[in-house]
Tab-separated table of C-alpha atoms in Angstrom:
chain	number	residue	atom	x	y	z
M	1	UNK	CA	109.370	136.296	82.341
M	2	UNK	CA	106.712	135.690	85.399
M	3	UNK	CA	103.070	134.910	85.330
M	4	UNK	CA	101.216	135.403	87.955
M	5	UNK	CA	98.843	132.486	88.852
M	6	UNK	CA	95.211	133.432	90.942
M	7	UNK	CA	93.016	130.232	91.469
M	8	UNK	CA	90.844	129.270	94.225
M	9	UNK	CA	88.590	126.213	94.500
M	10	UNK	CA	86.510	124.288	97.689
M	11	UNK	CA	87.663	120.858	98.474
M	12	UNK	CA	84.944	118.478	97.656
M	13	UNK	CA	83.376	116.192	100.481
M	14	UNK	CA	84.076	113.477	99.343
M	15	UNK	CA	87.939	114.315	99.307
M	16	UNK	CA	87.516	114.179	103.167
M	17	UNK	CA	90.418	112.849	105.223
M	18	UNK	CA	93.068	113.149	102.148
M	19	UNK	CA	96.187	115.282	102.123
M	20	UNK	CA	96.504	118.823	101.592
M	21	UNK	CA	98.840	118.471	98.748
M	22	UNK	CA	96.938	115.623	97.112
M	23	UNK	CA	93.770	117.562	96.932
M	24	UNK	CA	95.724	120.144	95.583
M	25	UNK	CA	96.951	118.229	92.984
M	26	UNK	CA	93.545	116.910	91.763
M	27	UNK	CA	92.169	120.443	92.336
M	28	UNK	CA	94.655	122.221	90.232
M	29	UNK	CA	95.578	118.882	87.490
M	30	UNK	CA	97.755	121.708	85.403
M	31	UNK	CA	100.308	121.828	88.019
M	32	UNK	CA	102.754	119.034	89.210
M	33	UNK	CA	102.634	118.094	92.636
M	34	UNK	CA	106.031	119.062	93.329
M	35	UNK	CA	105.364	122.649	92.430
M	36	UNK	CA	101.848	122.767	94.264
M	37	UNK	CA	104.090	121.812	97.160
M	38	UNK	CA	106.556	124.375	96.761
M	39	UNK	CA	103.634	126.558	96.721
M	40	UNK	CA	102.124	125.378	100.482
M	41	UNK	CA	105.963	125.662	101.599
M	42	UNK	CA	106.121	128.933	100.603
M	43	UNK	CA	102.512	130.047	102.089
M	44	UNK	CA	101.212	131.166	98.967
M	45	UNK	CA	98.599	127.877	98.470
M	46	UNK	CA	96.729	128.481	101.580
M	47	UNK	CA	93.456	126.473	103.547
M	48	UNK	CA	90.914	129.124	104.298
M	49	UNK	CA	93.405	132.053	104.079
M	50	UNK	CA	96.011	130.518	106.168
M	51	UNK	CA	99.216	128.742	105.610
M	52	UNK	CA	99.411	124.375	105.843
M	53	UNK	CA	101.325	121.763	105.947
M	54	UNK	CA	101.260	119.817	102.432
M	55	UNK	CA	100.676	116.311	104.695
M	56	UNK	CA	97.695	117.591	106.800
M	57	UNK	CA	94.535	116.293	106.357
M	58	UNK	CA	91.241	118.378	105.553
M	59	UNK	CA	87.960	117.765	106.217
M	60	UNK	CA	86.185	119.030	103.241
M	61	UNK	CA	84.211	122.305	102.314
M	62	UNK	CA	87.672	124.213	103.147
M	63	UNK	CA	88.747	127.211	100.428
M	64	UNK	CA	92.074	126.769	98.566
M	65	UNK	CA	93.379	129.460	97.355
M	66	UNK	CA	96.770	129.878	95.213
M	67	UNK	CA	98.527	133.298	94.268
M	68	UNK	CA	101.316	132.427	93.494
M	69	UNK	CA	104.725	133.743	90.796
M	70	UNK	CA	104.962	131.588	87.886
M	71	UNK	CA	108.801	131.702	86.287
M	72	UNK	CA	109.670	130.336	83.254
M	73	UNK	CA	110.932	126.955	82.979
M	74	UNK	CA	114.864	127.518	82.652
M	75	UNK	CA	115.282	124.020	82.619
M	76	UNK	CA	113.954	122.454	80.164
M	77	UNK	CA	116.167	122.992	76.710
M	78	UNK	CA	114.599	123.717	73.283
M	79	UNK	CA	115.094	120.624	70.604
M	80	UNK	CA	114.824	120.596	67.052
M	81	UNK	CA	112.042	117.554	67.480
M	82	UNK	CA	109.769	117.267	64.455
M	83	UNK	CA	105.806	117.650	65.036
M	84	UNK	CA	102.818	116.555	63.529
M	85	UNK	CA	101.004	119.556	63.753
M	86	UNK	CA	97.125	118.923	62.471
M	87	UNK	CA	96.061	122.169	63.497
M	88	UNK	CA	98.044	125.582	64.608
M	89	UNK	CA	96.602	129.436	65.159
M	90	UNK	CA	97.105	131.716	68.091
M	91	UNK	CA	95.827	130.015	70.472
M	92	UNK	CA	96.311	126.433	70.580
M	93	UNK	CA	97.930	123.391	68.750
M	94	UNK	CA	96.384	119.937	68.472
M	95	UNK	CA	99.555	117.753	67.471
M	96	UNK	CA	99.598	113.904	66.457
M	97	UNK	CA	101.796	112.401	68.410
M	98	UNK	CA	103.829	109.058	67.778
M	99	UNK	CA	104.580	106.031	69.434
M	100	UNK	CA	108.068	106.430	71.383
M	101	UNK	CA	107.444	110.035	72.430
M	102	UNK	CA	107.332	110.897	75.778
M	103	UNK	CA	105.270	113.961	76.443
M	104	UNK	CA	106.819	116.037	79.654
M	105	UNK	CA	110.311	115.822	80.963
M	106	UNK	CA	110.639	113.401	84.455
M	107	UNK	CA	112.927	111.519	85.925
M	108	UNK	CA	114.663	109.871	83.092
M	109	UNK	CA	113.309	111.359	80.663
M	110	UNK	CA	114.588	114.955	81.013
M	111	UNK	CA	115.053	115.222	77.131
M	112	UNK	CA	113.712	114.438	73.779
M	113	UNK	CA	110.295	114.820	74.924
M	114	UNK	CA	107.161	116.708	73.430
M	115	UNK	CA	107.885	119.928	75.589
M	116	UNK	CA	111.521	120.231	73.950
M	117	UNK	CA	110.334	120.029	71.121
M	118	UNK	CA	107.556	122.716	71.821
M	119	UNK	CA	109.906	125.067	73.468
M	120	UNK	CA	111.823	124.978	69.674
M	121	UNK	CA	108.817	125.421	68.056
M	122	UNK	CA	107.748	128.148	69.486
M	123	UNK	CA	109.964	129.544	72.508
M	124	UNK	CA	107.144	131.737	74.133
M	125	UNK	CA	105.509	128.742	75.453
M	126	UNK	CA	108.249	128.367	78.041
M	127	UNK	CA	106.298	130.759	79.881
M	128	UNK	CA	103.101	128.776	80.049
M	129	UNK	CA	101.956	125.960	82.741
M	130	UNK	CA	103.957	123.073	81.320
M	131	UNK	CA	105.034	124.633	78.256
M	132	UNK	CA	100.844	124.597	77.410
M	133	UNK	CA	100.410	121.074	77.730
M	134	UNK	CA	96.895	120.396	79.561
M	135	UNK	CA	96.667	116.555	79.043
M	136	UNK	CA	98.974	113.581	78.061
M	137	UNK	CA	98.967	110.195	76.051
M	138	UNK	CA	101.137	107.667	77.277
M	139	UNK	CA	104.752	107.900	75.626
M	140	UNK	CA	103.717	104.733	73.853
M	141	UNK	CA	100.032	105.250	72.836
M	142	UNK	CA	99.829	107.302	69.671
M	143	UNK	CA	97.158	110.123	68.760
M	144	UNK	CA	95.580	113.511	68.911
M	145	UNK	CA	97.063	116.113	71.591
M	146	UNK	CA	95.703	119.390	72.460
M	147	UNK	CA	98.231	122.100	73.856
M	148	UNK	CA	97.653	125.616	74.331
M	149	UNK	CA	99.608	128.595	73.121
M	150	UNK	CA	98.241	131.290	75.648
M	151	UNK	CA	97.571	131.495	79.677
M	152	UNK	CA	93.923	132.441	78.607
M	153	UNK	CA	93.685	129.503	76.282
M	154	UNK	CA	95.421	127.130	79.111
M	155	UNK	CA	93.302	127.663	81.594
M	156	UNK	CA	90.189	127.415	78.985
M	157	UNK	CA	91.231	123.990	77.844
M	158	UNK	CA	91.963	122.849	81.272
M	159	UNK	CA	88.478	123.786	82.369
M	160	UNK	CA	86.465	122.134	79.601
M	161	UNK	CA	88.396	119.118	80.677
M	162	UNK	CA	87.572	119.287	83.865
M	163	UNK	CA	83.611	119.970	82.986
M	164	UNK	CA	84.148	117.227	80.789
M	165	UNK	CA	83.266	119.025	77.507
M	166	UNK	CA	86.030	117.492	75.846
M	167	UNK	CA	85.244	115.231	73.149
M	168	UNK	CA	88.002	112.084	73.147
M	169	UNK	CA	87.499	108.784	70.894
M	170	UNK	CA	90.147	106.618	70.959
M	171	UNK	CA	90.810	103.366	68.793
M	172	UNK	CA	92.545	100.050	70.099
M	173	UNK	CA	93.073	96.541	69.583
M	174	UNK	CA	91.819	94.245	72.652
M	175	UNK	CA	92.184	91.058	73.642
M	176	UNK	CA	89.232	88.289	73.718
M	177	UNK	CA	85.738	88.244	72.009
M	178	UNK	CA	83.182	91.153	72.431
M	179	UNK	CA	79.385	90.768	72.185
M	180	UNK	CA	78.320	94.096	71.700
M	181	UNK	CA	79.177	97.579	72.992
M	182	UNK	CA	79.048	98.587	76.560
M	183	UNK	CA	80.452	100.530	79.398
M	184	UNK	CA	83.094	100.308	82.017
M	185	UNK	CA	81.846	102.336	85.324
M	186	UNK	CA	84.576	101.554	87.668
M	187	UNK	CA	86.934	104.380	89.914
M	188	UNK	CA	90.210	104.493	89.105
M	189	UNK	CA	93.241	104.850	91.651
M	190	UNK	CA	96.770	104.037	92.233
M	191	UNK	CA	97.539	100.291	92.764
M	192	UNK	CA	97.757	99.616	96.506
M	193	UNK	CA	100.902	97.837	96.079
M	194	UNK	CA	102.365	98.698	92.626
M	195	UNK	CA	102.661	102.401	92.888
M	196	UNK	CA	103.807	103.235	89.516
M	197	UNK	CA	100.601	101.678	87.925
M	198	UNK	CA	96.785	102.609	88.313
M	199	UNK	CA	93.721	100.091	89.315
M	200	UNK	CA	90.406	99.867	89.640
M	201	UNK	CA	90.136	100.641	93.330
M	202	UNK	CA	86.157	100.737	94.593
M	203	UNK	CA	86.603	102.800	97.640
M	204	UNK	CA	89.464	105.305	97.262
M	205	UNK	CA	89.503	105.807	93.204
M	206	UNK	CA	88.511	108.718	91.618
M	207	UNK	CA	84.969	108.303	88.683
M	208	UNK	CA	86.333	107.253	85.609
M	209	UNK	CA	83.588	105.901	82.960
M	210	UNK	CA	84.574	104.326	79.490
M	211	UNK	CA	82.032	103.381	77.055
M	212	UNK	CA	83.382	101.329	74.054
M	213	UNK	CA	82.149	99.638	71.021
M	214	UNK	CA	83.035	97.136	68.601
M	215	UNK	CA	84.015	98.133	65.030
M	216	UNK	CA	85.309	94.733	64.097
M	217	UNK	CA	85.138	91.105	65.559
M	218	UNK	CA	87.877	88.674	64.756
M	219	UNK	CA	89.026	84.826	65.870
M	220	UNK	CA	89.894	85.724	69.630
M	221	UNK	CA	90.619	89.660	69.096
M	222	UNK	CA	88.726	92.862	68.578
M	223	UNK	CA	88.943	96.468	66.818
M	224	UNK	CA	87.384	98.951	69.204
M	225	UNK	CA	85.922	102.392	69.042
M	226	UNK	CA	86.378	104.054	72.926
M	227	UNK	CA	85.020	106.820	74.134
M	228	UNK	CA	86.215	109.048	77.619
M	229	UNK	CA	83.692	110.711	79.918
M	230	UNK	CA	86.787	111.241	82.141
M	231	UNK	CA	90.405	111.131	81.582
M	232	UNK	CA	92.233	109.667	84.638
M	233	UNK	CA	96.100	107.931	84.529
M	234	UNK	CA	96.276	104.626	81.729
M	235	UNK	CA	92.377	105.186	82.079
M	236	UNK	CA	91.490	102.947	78.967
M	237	UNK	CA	94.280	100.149	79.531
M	238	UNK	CA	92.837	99.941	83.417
M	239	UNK	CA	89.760	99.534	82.513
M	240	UNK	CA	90.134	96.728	79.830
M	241	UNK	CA	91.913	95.086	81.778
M	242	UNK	CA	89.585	95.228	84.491
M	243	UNK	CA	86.927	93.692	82.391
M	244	UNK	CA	89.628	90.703	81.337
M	245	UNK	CA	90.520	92.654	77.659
M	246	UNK	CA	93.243	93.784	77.905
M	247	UNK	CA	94.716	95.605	75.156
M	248	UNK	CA	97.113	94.046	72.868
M	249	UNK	CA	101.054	94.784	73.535
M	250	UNK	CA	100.123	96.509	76.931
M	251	UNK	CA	103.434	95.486	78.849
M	252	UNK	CA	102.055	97.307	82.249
M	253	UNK	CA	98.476	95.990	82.357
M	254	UNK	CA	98.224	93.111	80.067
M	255	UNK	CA	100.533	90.404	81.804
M	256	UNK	CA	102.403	87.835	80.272
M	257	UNK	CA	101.835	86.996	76.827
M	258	UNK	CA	99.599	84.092	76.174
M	259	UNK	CA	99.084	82.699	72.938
M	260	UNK	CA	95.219	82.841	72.178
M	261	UNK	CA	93.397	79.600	71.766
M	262	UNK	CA	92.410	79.030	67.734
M	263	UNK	CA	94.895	81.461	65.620
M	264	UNK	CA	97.773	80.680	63.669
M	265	UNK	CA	102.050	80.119	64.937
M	266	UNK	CA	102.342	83.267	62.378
M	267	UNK	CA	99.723	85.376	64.314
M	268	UNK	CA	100.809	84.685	67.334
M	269	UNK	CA	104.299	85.758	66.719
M	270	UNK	CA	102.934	88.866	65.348
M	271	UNK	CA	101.102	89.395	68.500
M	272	UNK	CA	104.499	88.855	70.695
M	273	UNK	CA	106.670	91.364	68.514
M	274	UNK	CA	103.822	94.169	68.945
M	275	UNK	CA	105.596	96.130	71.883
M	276	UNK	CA	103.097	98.676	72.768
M	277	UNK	CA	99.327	98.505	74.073
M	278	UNK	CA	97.225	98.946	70.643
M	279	UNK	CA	96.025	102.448	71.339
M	280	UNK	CA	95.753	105.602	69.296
M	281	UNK	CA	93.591	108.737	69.901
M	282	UNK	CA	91.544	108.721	66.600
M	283	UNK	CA	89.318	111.876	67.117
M	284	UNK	CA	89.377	115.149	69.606
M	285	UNK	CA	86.522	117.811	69.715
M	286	UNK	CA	86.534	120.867	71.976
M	287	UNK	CA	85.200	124.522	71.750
M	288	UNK	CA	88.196	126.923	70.725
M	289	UNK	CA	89.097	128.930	72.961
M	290	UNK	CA	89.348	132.309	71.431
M	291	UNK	CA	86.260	131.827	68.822
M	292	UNK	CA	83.716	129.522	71.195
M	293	UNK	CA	83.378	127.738	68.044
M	294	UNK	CA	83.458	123.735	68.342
M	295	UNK	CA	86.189	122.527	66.240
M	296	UNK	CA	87.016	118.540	66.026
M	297	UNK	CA	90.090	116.729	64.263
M	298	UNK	CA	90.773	113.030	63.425
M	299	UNK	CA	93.889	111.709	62.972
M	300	UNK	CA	94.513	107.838	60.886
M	301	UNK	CA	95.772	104.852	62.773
M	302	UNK	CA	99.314	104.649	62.580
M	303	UNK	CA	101.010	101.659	60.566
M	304	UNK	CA	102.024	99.791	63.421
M	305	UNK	CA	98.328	99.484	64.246
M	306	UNK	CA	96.952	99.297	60.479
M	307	UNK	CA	99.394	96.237	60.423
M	308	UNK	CA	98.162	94.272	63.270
M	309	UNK	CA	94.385	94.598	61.784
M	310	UNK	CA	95.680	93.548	58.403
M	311	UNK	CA	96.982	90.453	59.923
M	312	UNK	CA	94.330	90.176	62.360
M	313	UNK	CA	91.986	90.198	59.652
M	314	UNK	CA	93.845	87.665	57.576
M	315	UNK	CA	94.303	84.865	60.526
M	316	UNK	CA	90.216	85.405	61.020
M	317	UNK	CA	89.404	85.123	57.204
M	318	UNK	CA	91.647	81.590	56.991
């Protein structure tokens, strides 16, 4: 089956100087860059109604518009995957996902993944934008996902993302001793010389804000409550990091494993073995897209994480 995809939007100023394809790409965030570049190939993503090269640079204040054939994704294979589904209708699905799972199928990862299992689930979605998935966790950060079920409800969700309507509280376990709650302001980019991870980069980054607080304090660690205002790439490891807290287990962003000053052998080998950065999306809120009513879900830590407090706790109590 084909949908046919109309969107148009005006490239921001202060996108000046970037590449046609990478404007598209933060323009239209529901489509991979490969495809948005198939699209200005074929002449149906065009620059003020005429066709582009995906490598030339704009200026600004130009019109993109995309009309454009959507097929089905032939590709990727339904699997018999189980879900955590907290919440199904019509419309959309908000799904708890667990640690391990990888969310969209990529190099390496062309199987097993949530869209598999989604495509089993319910084989109409095949027919949707990334099988209705509008945002991502990382494959090893646990939590609340929202996908849709409809092209009406896709491009609803995608737009209260990008008005930033979407409520998003996360829960993690950081590294170092907190004094209150507070904010990280700081644009967010890819690392000038790792490409595969994100950074803090001042000049180039895109806005990314993260305000956090402190639900418990213990001997060199903390128990955090975070909160997005945006939702760019590894936003709320980046950040941590970028204000020397790392999260616990994060092998991309949190370096080599040093034991903290002041807790136990035992602790410490607890906090080696943990093999993923502490992070789980506790709580999601958004207005449905069918009803306009505001719905929210929560979803527990999961017992990797419930562990690691438990011992956390015990170390800071000895």
């Amino acid at each position: 089956m084909t949908t046919i995809i109309e969107l148009s939007a005006l490239v921001p100023q202060e996108c000046r100087g970037q590449r046609f394809d990478q404007i598209a790409a933060n323009l239209f965030p529901d489509y991979s860059r490969a495809r948005l570049q198939g699209w200005i190939k074929a002449g149906e993503l065009t620059v003020n109604g005429a066709a582009a090269k995906a490598k030339d640079k704009l200026f600004g204040g130009e019109s993109l518009v995309l009309k454009a054939e959507l097929e089905s994704e032939q590709s990727w294979q339904a699997e018999n995957i189980e879900l955590d589904i907290v919440h199904e209708d019509d419309h959309l699905m908000v799904i708890n996902k667990p640690a391990g799972l990888v969310v969209h199928p990529a190099a390496g990862n062309y199987t097993g993944t949530m869209v598999n299992a989604l495509l089993h689930h319910a084989p109409q979605m095949a027919e949707l934008p990334r099988a209705g998935i509008v945002h991502r966790l990382d494959k090893d950060t646990t939590g609340l996902m929202m996908v849709a079920k409809t092209l009406a409800a896709h491009h609803n969700l995608v737009s209260q993302l990008q008005a930033r309507t979407v409520s998003r509280e996360y829960e993690a376990v950081a590294i170092g001793q907190f004094t209150g709650p507070g904010k990280v302001n700081a644009p967010i980019g890819r690392h000038p010389k790792q490409r595969k991870q994100m950074a803090v980069v001042p000049h180039s980054g895109k806005p990314a804000v993260t305000h956090y607080s402190v639900l418990q304090r213990y001997t060199r660690h903390a128990h955090l409550r975070l909160k997005l205002e945006t939702g760019r790439t590894h936003q709320i490891r980046v950040h941590m990091a970028h204000i020397n807290h790392p999260l616990v287990g994060d092998p991309v962003y949190g370096g080599r494993f040093k034991r903290p000053a002041g807790i136990s052998p035992h602790l410490a080998d607890v906090l080696r073995q943990f093999s993923r950065q502490a992070l789980h999306a506790a709580e999601l809120g958004l207005v449905h897209p069918a009803t306009g009513e505001y719905r929210q879900w929560s979803a527990p830590l999961p017992l990797d994480m419930q562990t690691l407090l438990t011992e956390l706790e015990q170390d800071h109590e000895s």
